[in-house]
CSV table of C-alpha atoms in Angstrom, one decimal:
chain,number,residue,atom,x,y,z
M,1,MET,CA,-179.3,-103.9,-117.0
M,2,LYS,CA,-178.2,-105.6,-120.2
M,3,ILE,CA,-174.5,-105.5,-121.0
M,4,ASN,CA,-175.1,-103.7,-124.4
M,5,LYS,CA,-176.8,-100.8,-122.6
M,6,LEU,CA,-174.4,-100.8,-119.7
M,7,ILE,CA,-171.3,-100.4,-121.9
M,8,GLU,CA,-172.8,-97.9,-124.4
M,9,GLY,CA,-170.0,-95.4,-125.3
M,10,LEU,CA,-167.3,-97.5,-123.7
M,11,GLU,CA,-164.0,-97.9,-125.6
M,12,MET,CA,-163.6,-101.7,-126.1
M,13,ILE,CA,-160.1,-103.1,-127.0
M,14,GLU,CA,-160.9,-106.8,-126.4
M,15,THR,CA,-163.7,-109.0,-125.1
M,16,ASN,CA,-164.9,-112.6,-124.9
M,17,ILE,CA,-168.6,-111.7,-124.6
M,18,LYS,CA,-170.7,-113.4,-127.2
M,19,ASN,CA,-174.2,-112.5,-125.9
M,20,PHE,CA,-174.5,-108.8,-125.0
M,21,ASP,CA,-178.1,-109.3,-123.9
M,22,GLU,CA,-177.0,-110.8,-120.6
M,23,ASP,CA,-178.1,-109.0,-117.5
M,24,ILE,CA,-175.8,-107.3,-115.0
M,25,LYS,CA,-177.2,-106.8,-111.5
M,26,ASP,CA,-175.0,-103.9,-110.3
M,27,VAL,CA,-171.5,-102.4,-110.6
M,28,ALA,CA,-168.6,-102.3,-108.1
M,29,TYR,CA,-165.1,-100.9,-108.1
M,30,SER,CA,-164.2,-102.5,-104.8
M,31,SER,CA,-164.1,-106.3,-104.7
M,32,LYS,CA,-165.6,-106.2,-101.2
M,33,ASN,CA,-168.9,-104.8,-102.6
M,34,VAL,CA,-169.2,-107.5,-105.4
M,35,GLU,CA,-172.2,-109.8,-105.3
M,36,ASP,CA,-173.6,-112.4,-107.6
M,37,GLY,CA,-174.2,-111.0,-111.1
M,38,PHE,CA,-172.2,-107.8,-110.6
M,39,ALA,CA,-169.7,-106.1,-113.0
M,40,PHE,CA,-166.4,-105.5,-111.3
M,41,ILE,CA,-164.3,-102.6,-112.7
M,42,CYS,CA,-160.6,-102.8,-111.8
M,43,ILE,CA,-159.3,-99.4,-110.8
M,44,LYS,CA,-155.6,-98.6,-110.2
M,45,GLY,CA,-155.6,-96.6,-107.0
M,46,PHE,CA,-152.8,-94.8,-105.2
M,47,LYS,CA,-152.3,-97.7,-102.7
M,48,THR,CA,-153.8,-100.8,-104.3
M,49,ASP,CA,-154.6,-102.0,-107.8
M,50,GLY,CA,-158.1,-103.5,-108.4
M,51,HIS,CA,-156.6,-106.0,-110.9
M,52,GLU,CA,-155.1,-107.8,-107.9
M,53,TYR,CA,-158.6,-108.5,-106.5
M,54,ILE,CA,-160.1,-110.1,-109.6
M,55,ASP,CA,-160.1,-113.6,-108.1
M,56,GLU,CA,-161.8,-112.4,-105.0
M,57,ALA,CA,-164.4,-110.6,-107.2
M,58,ILE,CA,-165.0,-113.8,-109.1
M,59,GLU,CA,-165.4,-115.8,-105.9
M,60,ARG,CA,-168.0,-113.3,-104.8
M,61,GLY,CA,-170.0,-113.8,-108.0
M,62,ALA,CA,-168.7,-111.2,-110.5
M,63,LYS,CA,-170.2,-111.9,-113.9
M,64,LEU,CA,-168.2,-109.3,-115.8
M,65,ILE,CA,-164.7,-107.9,-115.2
M,66,ILE,CA,-163.5,-104.7,-116.8
M,67,VAL,CA,-159.7,-104.5,-117.1
M,68,ASP,CA,-157.2,-102.0,-118.5
M,69,GLU,CA,-155.1,-102.4,-121.6
M,70,PHE,CA,-152.0,-103.7,-119.7
M,71,TYR,CA,-153.8,-106.7,-118.2
M,72,ASP,CA,-153.1,-110.2,-119.6
M,73,THR,CA,-156.7,-111.4,-120.3
M,74,SER,CA,-155.5,-115.0,-121.0
M,75,LYS,CA,-156.0,-115.4,-117.2
M,76,LEU,CA,-159.7,-114.7,-117.6
M,77,LYS,CA,-160.9,-116.3,-120.8
M,78,ASP,CA,-162.3,-119.5,-119.3
M,79,LYS,CA,-163.3,-118.0,-115.9
M,80,VAL,CA,-165.6,-115.0,-116.5
M,81,LEU,CA,-166.8,-112.5,-119.1
M,82,PHE,CA,-164.4,-109.6,-119.5
M,83,ILE,CA,-163.8,-106.4,-121.4
M,84,LYS,CA,-160.4,-104.8,-121.9
M,85,THR,CA,-160.4,-101.0,-122.2
M,86,SER,CA,-157.8,-98.3,-122.3
M,87,ASN,CA,-158.7,-96.5,-119.1
M,88,THR,CA,-160.8,-98.2,-116.4
M,89,ARG,CA,-161.4,-94.9,-114.5
M,90,LYS,CA,-163.1,-93.6,-117.7
M,91,ALA,CA,-164.9,-96.9,-118.0
M,92,LEU,CA,-166.3,-96.5,-114.4
M,93,SER,CA,-167.7,-93.1,-115.3
M,94,VAL,CA,-169.3,-94.3,-118.5
M,95,ILE,CA,-170.7,-97.5,-117.0
M,96,SER,CA,-172.0,-95.8,-113.8
M,97,ALA,CA,-173.8,-93.1,-115.8
M,98,ASN,CA,-175.3,-95.7,-118.0
M,99,PHE,CA,-176.4,-97.9,-115.1
M,100,PHE,CA,-178.2,-95.0,-113.4
M,101,GLU,CA,-179.5,-93.7,-116.7
M,102,HIS,CA,-177.7,-90.4,-116.7
M,103,PRO,CA,-179.6,-88.7,-113.9
M,104,SER,CA,-177.8,-85.4,-114.2
M,105,LYS,CA,-179.6,-84.8,-117.5
M,106,ASN,CA,-182.8,-84.5,-115.5
M,107,PHE,CA,-181.9,-81.5,-113.3
M,108,LEU,CA,-179.9,-78.2,-113.4
M,109,LEU,CA,-176.2,-79.1,-112.5
M,110,ILE,CA,-173.8,-76.5,-111.2
M,111,GLY,CA,-170.1,-77.3,-110.6
M,112,VAL,CA,-167.9,-75.0,-108.5
M,113,THR,CA,-164.1,-75.4,-108.8
M,114,GLY,CA,-161.1,-73.4,-107.5
M,115,THR,CA,-158.5,-73.7,-104.7
M,116,ASN,CA,-160.4,-71.8,-102.1
M,117,GLY,CA,-164.1,-70.8,-101.6
M,118,LYS,CA,-165.7,-73.9,-103.2
M,119,THR,CA,-167.7,-74.9,-100.0
M,120,SER,CA,-168.9,-71.5,-99.1
M,121,THR,CA,-169.9,-70.7,-102.7
M,122,THR,CA,-171.9,-73.9,-103.1
M,123,PHE,CA,-173.8,-73.2,-99.8
M,124,MET,CA,-174.6,-69.7,-101.1
M,125,ILE,CA,-175.8,-70.9,-104.5
M,126,LYS,CA,-178.0,-73.5,-102.8
M,127,SER,CA,-179.5,-70.7,-100.7
M,128,ILE,CA,-180.2,-68.5,-103.7
M,129,LEU,CA,-181.8,-71.4,-105.6
M,130,GLU,CA,-184.0,-72.3,-102.7
M,131,GLN,CA,-185.0,-68.7,-102.4
M,132,SER,CA,-186.2,-68.9,-106.0
M,133,GLY,CA,-188.3,-72.0,-105.3
M,134,HIS,CA,-186.0,-74.9,-106.3
M,135,LYS,CA,-185.4,-78.1,-104.4
M,136,VAL,CA,-181.6,-78.3,-104.3
M,137,GLY,CA,-179.1,-81.1,-103.8
M,138,LEU,CA,-175.6,-80.2,-102.5
M,139,ILE,CA,-172.4,-82.3,-102.9
M,140,GLY,CA,-169.2,-81.2,-101.2
M,141,THR,CA,-166.5,-81.3,-98.6
M,142,VAL,CA,-168.5,-80.7,-95.5
M,143,LYS,CA,-171.6,-82.7,-96.3
M,144,ASN,CA,-174.0,-83.9,-99.0
M,145,MET,CA,-177.6,-82.8,-98.9
M,146,ILE,CA,-180.9,-83.7,-100.6
M,147,GLY,CA,-183.0,-80.7,-99.8
M,148,GLN,CA,-182.6,-80.4,-96.0
M,149,LYS,CA,-181.6,-84.0,-95.5
M,150,GLU,CA,-177.9,-84.4,-94.7
M,151,ILE,CA,-175.6,-87.2,-95.9
M,152,GLU,CA,-172.0,-87.7,-94.8
M,153,ALA,CA,-169.4,-86.6,-97.3
M,154,LYS,CA,-166.3,-88.8,-97.7
M,155,HIS,CA,-164.6,-86.9,-100.6
M,156,THR,CA,-165.0,-83.4,-101.9
M,157,THR,CA,-166.2,-85.0,-105.1
M,158,PRO,CA,-167.3,-88.7,-104.8
M,159,GLU,CA,-166.0,-91.5,-107.1
M,160,SER,CA,-168.0,-91.7,-110.3
M,161,TYR,CA,-170.2,-94.6,-109.3
M,162,ASP,CA,-171.0,-93.1,-105.9
M,163,LEU,CA,-171.7,-89.7,-107.6
M,164,GLN,CA,-174.1,-91.1,-110.2
M,165,LYS,CA,-175.8,-93.1,-107.5
M,166,LEU,CA,-176.2,-89.9,-105.4
M,167,PHE,CA,-177.6,-88.1,-108.5
M,168,PHE,CA,-180.0,-91.0,-108.9
M,169,GLU,CA,-181.2,-90.7,-105.3
M,170,MET,CA,-181.6,-86.9,-105.8
M,171,LYS,CA,-183.7,-87.4,-108.9
M,172,LYS,CA,-185.9,-89.9,-107.0
M,173,GLU,CA,-186.4,-87.2,-104.3
M,174,ASN,CA,-187.5,-84.7,-107.0
M,175,VAL,CA,-184.5,-82.5,-106.7
M,176,ASP,CA,-184.5,-80.0,-109.7
M,177,SER,CA,-181.1,-78.4,-109.1
M,178,VAL,CA,-177.8,-79.7,-107.8
M,179,VAL,CA,-174.7,-77.7,-106.9
M,180,MET,CA,-171.5,-79.5,-106.3
M,181,GLU,CA,-167.8,-78.9,-105.5
M,182,VAL,CA,-165.6,-80.2,-108.3
M,183,SER,CA,-162.1,-80.9,-107.2
M,184,SER,CA,-159.0,-81.0,-109.5
M,185,HIS,CA,-158.5,-84.6,-108.5
M,186,SER,CA,-162.0,-85.5,-109.6
M,187,LEU,CA,-161.5,-83.8,-113.0
M,188,GLU,CA,-158.1,-85.5,-113.5
M,189,LEU,CA,-159.3,-88.9,-112.4
M,190,HIS,CA,-162.5,-88.9,-114.6
M,191,ARG,CA,-165.0,-88.9,-111.7
M,192,VAL,CA,-167.2,-86.3,-113.4
M,193,ASP,CA,-166.7,-87.3,-117.0
M,194,CYS,CA,-170.3,-88.1,-117.7
M,195,CYS,CA,-171.9,-85.3,-115.7
M,196,ASP,CA,-174.1,-82.8,-117.6
M,197,PHE,CA,-173.0,-79.5,-116.3
M,198,ASP,CA,-175.2,-76.5,-117.0
M,199,VAL,CA,-172.9,-74.0,-115.2
M,200,GLY,CA,-169.2,-74.2,-114.2
M,201,VAL,CA,-168.0,-71.6,-111.6
M,202,PHE,CA,-164.3,-70.7,-111.0
M,203,THR,CA,-163.4,-69.1,-107.7
M,204,ASN,CA,-159.6,-68.8,-107.8
M,205,LEU,CA,-156.3,-70.7,-108.2
M,206,THR,CA,-153.5,-70.7,-105.8
M,207,GLN,CA,-150.8,-73.2,-104.8
M,208,ASP,CA,-152.1,-76.5,-103.6
M,209,HIS,CA,-152.0,-80.2,-104.6
M,210,LEU,CA,-148.7,-79.9,-106.4
M,211,ASP,CA,-147.9,-83.3,-104.9
M,212,PHE,CA,-150.5,-84.6,-107.4
M,213,HIS,CA,-150.4,-82.2,-110.3
M,214,GLY,CA,-146.7,-81.3,-110.3
M,215,THR,CA,-147.0,-77.8,-111.6
M,216,MET,CA,-149.5,-74.9,-111.4
M,217,GLU,CA,-150.0,-75.2,-115.2
M,218,ASN,CA,-151.1,-78.9,-114.8
M,219,TYR,CA,-153.3,-77.9,-111.8
M,220,PHE,CA,-154.9,-75.2,-114.0
M,221,ALA,CA,-155.3,-77.6,-116.9
M,222,ALA,CA,-157.2,-80.0,-114.6
M,223,LYS,CA,-159.6,-77.2,-113.5
M,224,LEU,CA,-160.1,-76.1,-117.0
M,225,LYS,CA,-161.7,-79.4,-117.8
M,226,LEU,CA,-164.9,-78.3,-116.0
M,227,PHE,CA,-165.3,-75.4,-118.3
M,228,GLU,CA,-164.9,-77.6,-121.4
M,229,MET,CA,-167.9,-79.6,-120.0
M,230,SER,CA,-170.1,-76.7,-119.0
M,231,LYS,CA,-172.8,-74.9,-121.1
M,232,LYS,CA,-172.2,-71.6,-119.2
M,233,ARG,CA,-169.2,-70.4,-117.3
M,234,VAL,CA,-168.8,-68.0,-114.3
M,235,VAL,CA,-165.3,-66.7,-113.7
M,236,ASN,CA,-163.4,-64.5,-111.1
M,237,VAL,CA,-161.9,-61.8,-113.3
M,238,ASP,CA,-159.7,-60.5,-110.4
M,239,ASP,CA,-157.8,-63.8,-110.4
M,240,GLU,CA,-154.9,-64.1,-112.9
M,241,TRP,CA,-155.9,-67.7,-113.8
M,242,GLY,CA,-159.5,-66.6,-114.1
M,243,ARG,CA,-158.4,-64.1,-116.8
M,244,LYS,CA,-156.8,-67.0,-118.7
M,245,ILE,CA,-160.2,-68.8,-118.7
M,246,ILE,CA,-161.9,-65.7,-120.0
M,247,ARG,CA,-159.4,-65.5,-122.9
M,248,ILE,CA,-160.3,-69.1,-123.8
M,249,TYR,CA,-164.1,-68.6,-123.1
M,250,PRO,CA,-164.8,-64.9,-123.8
M,251,ASP,CA,-168.6,-65.4,-123.3
M,252,SER,CA,-168.0,-66.2,-119.6
M,253,VAL,CA,-170.0,-64.3,-117.0
M,254,THR,CA,-167.4,-62.4,-114.9
M,255,TYR,CA,-167.3,-61.1,-111.4
M,256,GLY,CA,-164.9,-59.1,-109.4
M,257,ILE,CA,-164.2,-56.2,-107.0
M,258,ASN,CA,-161.1,-54.6,-108.5
M,259,SER,CA,-161.9,-55.1,-112.2
M,260,LYS,CA,-164.7,-54.3,-114.6
M,261,ALA,CA,-167.1,-57.3,-114.5
M,262,ASP,CA,-170.6,-58.4,-115.2
M,263,VAL,CA,-171.3,-58.7,-111.5
M,264,CYS,CA,-169.4,-56.6,-109.0
M,265,ALA,CA,-169.3,-55.5,-105.3
M,266,MET,CA,-168.9,-51.9,-104.6
M,267,SER,CA,-168.6,-49.8,-101.4
M,268,VAL,CA,-167.5,-52.9,-99.4
M,269,LYS,CA,-167.6,-52.5,-95.6
M,270,LEU,CA,-166.0,-55.2,-93.4
M,271,TYR,CA,-167.1,-55.9,-89.8
M,272,VAL,CA,-166.3,-58.4,-87.1
M,273,ASN,CA,-169.2,-60.7,-87.9
M,274,LYS,CA,-170.5,-59.5,-91.3
M,275,ASN,CA,-169.9,-57.6,-94.5
M,276,GLN,CA,-171.9,-55.0,-96.3
M,277,PHE,CA,-171.6,-54.2,-100.0
M,278,GLU,CA,-173.5,-53.0,-103.0
M,279,LEU,CA,-174.2,-55.8,-105.4
M,280,ARG,CA,-174.3,-54.4,-109.0
M,281,GLN,CA,-175.0,-55.9,-112.4
M,282,LEU,CA,-173.2,-54.1,-115.2
M,283,ASP,CA,-175.6,-54.6,-118.1
M,284,ASN,CA,-178.6,-53.0,-116.5
M,285,ASP,CA,-177.2,-51.1,-113.6
M,286,ASN,CA,-179.4,-53.0,-111.2
M,287,LYS,CA,-178.1,-52.8,-107.6
M,288,GLU,CA,-178.9,-54.1,-104.2
M,289,GLN,CA,-177.4,-53.4,-100.8
M,290,VAL,CA,-176.4,-56.8,-99.3
M,291,THR,CA,-175.5,-57.7,-95.7
M,292,LEU,CA,-173.6,-60.9,-95.6
M,293,ASN,CA,-173.5,-62.7,-92.3
M,294,ILE,CA,-170.0,-64.0,-92.8
M,295,PRO,CA,-166.9,-61.8,-92.3
M,296,GLY,CA,-163.9,-61.4,-94.5
M,297,ILE,CA,-163.2,-60.1,-98.1
M,298,PHE,CA,-163.0,-63.7,-99.3
M,299,SER,CA,-166.6,-64.1,-98.3
M,300,VAL,CA,-167.5,-61.2,-100.5
M,301,TYR,CA,-165.8,-63.0,-103.4
M,302,ASN,CA,-167.7,-66.2,-102.6
M,303,ALA,CA,-171.0,-64.2,-102.6
M,304,LEU,CA,-170.1,-62.7,-106.0
M,305,ALA,CA,-169.4,-66.1,-107.4
M,306,ALA,CA,-172.8,-67.3,-106.2
M,307,ALA,CA,-174.6,-64.2,-107.4
M,308,SER,CA,-172.9,-64.4,-110.8
M,309,CYS,CA,-174.0,-68.0,-111.2
M,310,ALA,CA,-177.6,-67.0,-110.3
M,311,TYR,CA,-177.3,-64.1,-112.8
M,312,ALA,CA,-176.2,-66.5,-115.5
M,313,LEU,CA,-179.4,-68.5,-114.8
M,314,GLY,CA,-181.6,-65.5,-115.0
M,315,ILE,CA,-182.5,-65.1,-111.3
M,316,ASP,CA,-183.4,-61.5,-110.3
M,317,LEU,CA,-181.2,-59.4,-108.0
M,318,LYS,CA,-183.8,-59.2,-105.2
M,319,THR,CA,-183.9,-63.0,-105.0
M,320,ILE,CA,-180.1,-63.2,-105.1
M,321,LYS,CA,-179.9,-60.6,-102.2
M,322,ALA,CA,-182.4,-62.6,-100.1
M,323,GLY,CA,-180.6,-65.9,-100.8
M,324,LEU,CA,-177.2,-64.4,-99.8
M,325,GLU,CA,-178.6,-62.7,-96.7
M,326,SER,CA,-180.2,-66.0,-95.4
M,327,VAL,CA,-176.9,-67.8,-95.3
M,328,LYS,CA,-175.6,-68.1,-91.8
M,329,ALA,CA,-172.3,-69.5,-90.6
M,330,ILE,CA,-170.8,-72.2,-92.8
M,331,PRO,CA,-169.2,-75.1,-90.8
M,332,GLY,CA,-165.5,-74.6,-90.4
M,333,ARG,CA,-165.3,-71.4,-92.3
M,334,PHE,CA,-164.4,-68.5,-89.9
M,335,GLU,CA,-166.6,-70.3,-87.3
M,336,ILE,CA,-166.5,-68.6,-83.9
M,337,VAL,CA,-166.6,-71.4,-81.4
M,338,GLU,CA,-165.9,-69.4,-78.2
M,339,SER,CA,-166.0,-65.7,-77.5
M,340,ASN,CA,-165.9,-64.4,-73.9
M,341,ASP,CA,-164.6,-61.4,-72.0
M,342,LYS,CA,-161.0,-62.6,-72.3
M,343,PHE,CA,-160.6,-64.0,-75.9
M,344,THR,CA,-162.2,-65.2,-79.1
M,345,ILE,CA,-161.5,-68.6,-80.7
M,346,VAL,CA,-162.2,-69.2,-84.4
M,347,ILE,CA,-161.8,-72.4,-86.4
M,348,ASP,CA,-161.2,-72.3,-90.1
M,349,TYR,CA,-160.4,-74.8,-92.9
M,350,ALA,CA,-157.6,-72.7,-94.3
M,351,HIS,CA,-154.9,-75.2,-95.4
M,352,THR,CA,-153.2,-73.5,-98.4
M,353,PRO,CA,-150.9,-70.4,-98.5
M,354,ASP,CA,-153.6,-68.2,-100.0
M,355,GLY,CA,-156.3,-69.5,-97.7
M,356,LEU,CA,-154.1,-68.8,-94.7
M,357,LEU,CA,-153.2,-65.3,-95.9
M,358,ASN,CA,-156.9,-64.4,-96.5
M,359,LEU,CA,-157.9,-65.8,-93.2
M,360,MET,CA,-155.3,-63.8,-91.3
M,361,LYS,CA,-156.2,-60.6,-93.3
M,362,THR,CA,-159.7,-61.1,-92.0
M,363,VAL,CA,-158.5,-61.6,-88.5
M,364,ASP,CA,-156.4,-58.4,-88.9
M,365,GLU,CA,-159.6,-56.5,-89.6
M,366,VAL,CA,-161.4,-57.6,-86.5
M,367,ALA,CA,-158.8,-58.5,-83.8
M,368,LYS,CA,-158.5,-56.1,-80.9
M,369,GLY,CA,-155.6,-57.9,-79.2
M,370,ARG,CA,-152.9,-60.4,-80.1
M,371,LYS,CA,-153.4,-62.6,-83.2
M,372,VAL,CA,-152.6,-66.1,-82.1
M,373,LEU,CA,-152.4,-68.6,-85.0
M,374,LEU,CA,-152.3,-72.4,-84.4
M,375,PHE,CA,-151.8,-74.5,-87.5
M,376,GLY,CA,-149.9,-77.4,-89.1
M,377,CYS,CA,-149.7,-78.9,-92.6
M,378,GLY,CA,-151.1,-82.2,-93.9
M,379,GLY,CA,-148.8,-85.2,-94.4
M,380,ASP,CA,-148.4,-87.0,-97.8
M,381,ARG,CA,-149.4,-83.7,-99.5
M,382,ASP,CA,-147.6,-80.9,-101.3
M,383,ARG,CA,-144.4,-80.2,-99.2
M,384,THR,CA,-143.5,-77.0,-101.1
M,385,LYS,CA,-146.3,-75.1,-99.5
M,386,ARG,CA,-145.2,-75.7,-95.9
M,387,PRO,CA,-142.4,-73.1,-95.7
M,388,ILE,CA,-144.6,-70.6,-97.6
M,389,MET,CA,-147.4,-71.1,-95.0
M,390,GLY,CA,-144.8,-70.8,-92.2
M,391,GLU,CA,-143.6,-67.5,-93.5
M,392,ILE,CA,-147.2,-66.2,-93.9
M,393,ALA,CA,-147.9,-67.3,-90.4
M,394,GLY,CA,-144.9,-65.5,-89.0
M,395,LYS,CA,-145.7,-62.2,-90.9
M,396,MET,CA,-149.4,-62.2,-90.1
M,397,ALA,CA,-149.7,-63.4,-86.5
M,398,ASP,CA,-148.3,-62.0,-83.3
M,399,PHE,CA,-147.8,-65.5,-81.9
M,400,VAL,CA,-147.7,-68.8,-83.8
M,401,ILE,CA,-148.2,-72.3,-82.4
M,402,VAL,CA,-147.0,-74.9,-84.8
M,403,THR,CA,-148.6,-78.3,-84.4
M,404,SER,CA,-150.0,-81.2,-86.4
M,405,ASP,CA,-152.8,-81.3,-88.9
M,406,ASN,CA,-153.4,-84.7,-90.5
M,407,PRO,CA,-149.8,-86.2,-90.5
M,408,ARG,CA,-151.0,-89.4,-92.2
M,409,THR,CA,-147.9,-91.6,-92.9
M,410,GLU,CA,-145.4,-88.8,-92.4
M,411,ASP,CA,-143.4,-88.0,-89.3
M,412,PRO,CA,-145.2,-85.0,-87.7
M,413,ILE,CA,-141.8,-83.6,-86.6
M,414,LYS,CA,-140.5,-83.6,-90.2
M,415,ILE,CA,-143.6,-81.7,-91.4
M,416,ILE,CA,-143.1,-79.2,-88.7
M,417,GLU,CA,-139.5,-78.8,-89.7
M,418,ASP,CA,-140.6,-77.9,-93.2
M,419,ILE,CA,-142.9,-75.2,-91.8
M,420,LEU,CA,-140.2,-73.8,-89.6
M,421,VAL,CA,-138.0,-73.1,-92.7
M,422,GLY,CA,-140.4,-70.3,-93.6
M,423,LEU,CA,-141.4,-69.3,-90.1
M,424,GLN,CA,-137.8,-68.7,-89.0
M,425,LYS,CA,-137.4,-66.1,-91.9
M,426,THR,CA,-139.6,-63.9,-89.8
M,427,ASN,CA,-139.2,-62.4,-86.3
M,428,ALA,CA,-142.4,-64.0,-85.0
M,429,GLU,CA,-142.6,-65.5,-81.6
M,430,TYR,CA,-143.6,-69.2,-81.8
M,431,VAL,CA,-143.7,-72.5,-80.0
M,432,VAL,CA,-143.8,-76.0,-81.3
M,433,ILE,CA,-146.3,-78.5,-79.8
M,434,PRO,CA,-146.8,-81.5,-82.1
M,435,ASP,CA,-149.9,-82.9,-80.2
M,436,ARG,CA,-152.8,-80.8,-81.5
M,437,PHE,CA,-154.9,-81.2,-78.4
M,438,GLU,CA,-152.0,-80.0,-76.2
M,439,ALA,CA,-151.4,-77.2,-78.6
M,440,ILE,CA,-155.0,-76.0,-78.3
M,441,LYS,CA,-154.8,-76.3,-74.5
M,442,TYR,CA,-151.6,-74.2,-74.5
M,443,ALA,CA,-153.3,-71.5,-76.6
M,444,ILE,CA,-156.3,-71.3,-74.3
M,445,LYS,CA,-154.4,-71.6,-71.0
M,446,ASN,CA,-151.9,-68.9,-72.0
M,447,ALA,CA,-154.5,-66.5,-73.6
M,448,LYS,CA,-154.2,-62.9,-72.8
M,449,GLU,CA,-157.0,-60.3,-72.7
M,450,ASN,CA,-158.5,-59.7,-76.2
M,451,ASP,CA,-156.5,-62.5,-77.8
M,452,PHE,CA,-158.0,-63.6,-81.1
M,453,ILE,CA,-157.0,-67.3,-81.3
M,454,VAL,CA,-157.2,-69.0,-84.8
M,455,LEU,CA,-157.3,-72.8,-85.1
M,456,ALA,CA,-156.5,-73.2,-88.8
M,457,GLY,CA,-156.5,-76.3,-91.1
M,458,LYS,CA,-159.1,-78.6,-89.7
M,459,GLY,CA,-162.3,-76.5,-90.0
M,460,HIS,CA,-165.3,-78.8,-90.4
M,461,GLU,CA,-163.3,-82.0,-90.0
M,462,THR,CA,-164.2,-84.2,-87.0
M,463,TYR,CA,-161.2,-86.5,-87.2
M,464,GLN,CA,-157.4,-86.6,-87.3
M,465,ILE,CA,-155.5,-89.0,-89.6
M,466,LEU,CA,-152.4,-90.4,-87.9
M,467,LYS,CA,-149.9,-92.9,-89.2
M,468,ASP,CA,-151.7,-96.0,-87.9
M,469,ARG,CA,-155.2,-94.9,-87.3
M,470,THR,CA,-157.9,-92.2,-87.6
M,471,ILE,CA,-159.1,-90.7,-84.4
M,472,HIS,CA,-162.1,-88.6,-83.5
M,473,PHE,CA,-161.0,-85.0,-83.3
M,474,ASP,CA,-163.7,-82.2,-83.4
M,475,GLU,CA,-162.1,-78.9,-82.5
M,476,ARG,CA,-165.4,-77.6,-81.2
M,477,GLU,CA,-165.6,-80.4,-78.7
M,478,VAL,CA,-161.8,-80.0,-77.9
M,479,VAL,CA,-162.2,-76.3,-77.0
M,480,ARG,CA,-165.3,-77.0,-74.8
M,481,SER,CA,-163.6,-79.9,-73.0
M,482,ILE,CA,-160.4,-77.8,-72.3
M,483,LEU,CA,-162.5,-74.8,-71.1
M,484,GLU,CA,-164.4,-77.1,-68.7
M,485,GLU,CA,-161.1,-78.7,-67.5
M,486,LEU,CA,-159.6,-75.2,-66.8
M,487,LYS,CA,-162.6,-74.2,-64.8
M,488,LYS,CA,-162.0,-76.9,-62.2
């Protein structure tokens, strides 16, 4: 692509380019991916700064270097073509969208944001759209999908270049609708700047990621960016932050259980492995009885979010019902991995205070015996939520096993100590076992009749991030191996 087309819409502070008709072969934001004729965009990451790898990129054949306003371009003037811009993350979004010719303008794009429920809601929207005859792409935490073809997901929302490339692949595969999780990080770091959102969906906002955002107000402001970019908005009216969005965008489609809303659930009945409720539209009094194959009140909210998105798109209620009812278990979301005469084991991704509270409320509804909760908190993340989660665990579970999640560069014992600050405010029985494998083994080995064992925090993840390495750790496999070992 010619440079003039590649940089269309880019803020340019300084450049040494004389001929903007020169061709650029491709774009890279990692020097390791640079090849002859590439543009290299220098991104300041959390651990490294792309500006430090300019010489390597030039050695690999970079033809054009994009730098930020603080870089001294005198180092480059005789070496390579360059452009100085105010924000290279924004530049990456603009240039990537240009390079792939703005693929999101060619299909229906739905973005789902919120602290909890994003993954389940996107799966439900995908199912409804497929029920109405669409070929759907999915982008999110668990996996990316083009129709039924699965692609591994490395981030909840990919970096802008990877996202636009994925959109381009979806367009080539004749996808006509894409539903994606939109994280607060991606909004704040400009990964979705050049996406053409038709619908933005808000699930809820509870404490998380304050290590990155600092305050709940900043966290909310990041989420709000999606709705500034969307043509239509779908909002949970039962959530206090959702009501703030509605005040800013009063034309939003609303959903709820406890408030008057455009789409609501009535006569909700919760069972061990399903929910039943009456799905109702306010404007025409249409209603359908829905049986959702995923338990928990939070699943009803996710179904309402998906139904409201479909309603905003003009999809009829019978199709919405069929789409919701065809959704089976979602990986790592209240996923039963073992159930026998003695105990039940569930894994769930709950890793925030609200997520853990909702999870344990669901367990409360279905558990016949002790509620045994095994969990930890991630390292290098918001420390303030750890004691809060500890206190919730102590109040909601009969027995707590405190262990590691993804400790990353932090000392697992220090993370556990933060959790215990809250847990010890309660009268709960607990044990500390830092090794997660040994903790799960303890839970199974010491299980009593009718125990409901909850493994929280990892969910769909198949790895554990330790200080010096990432190891394979799939809790489904772990449970099976322990059960086999205990049979011997």
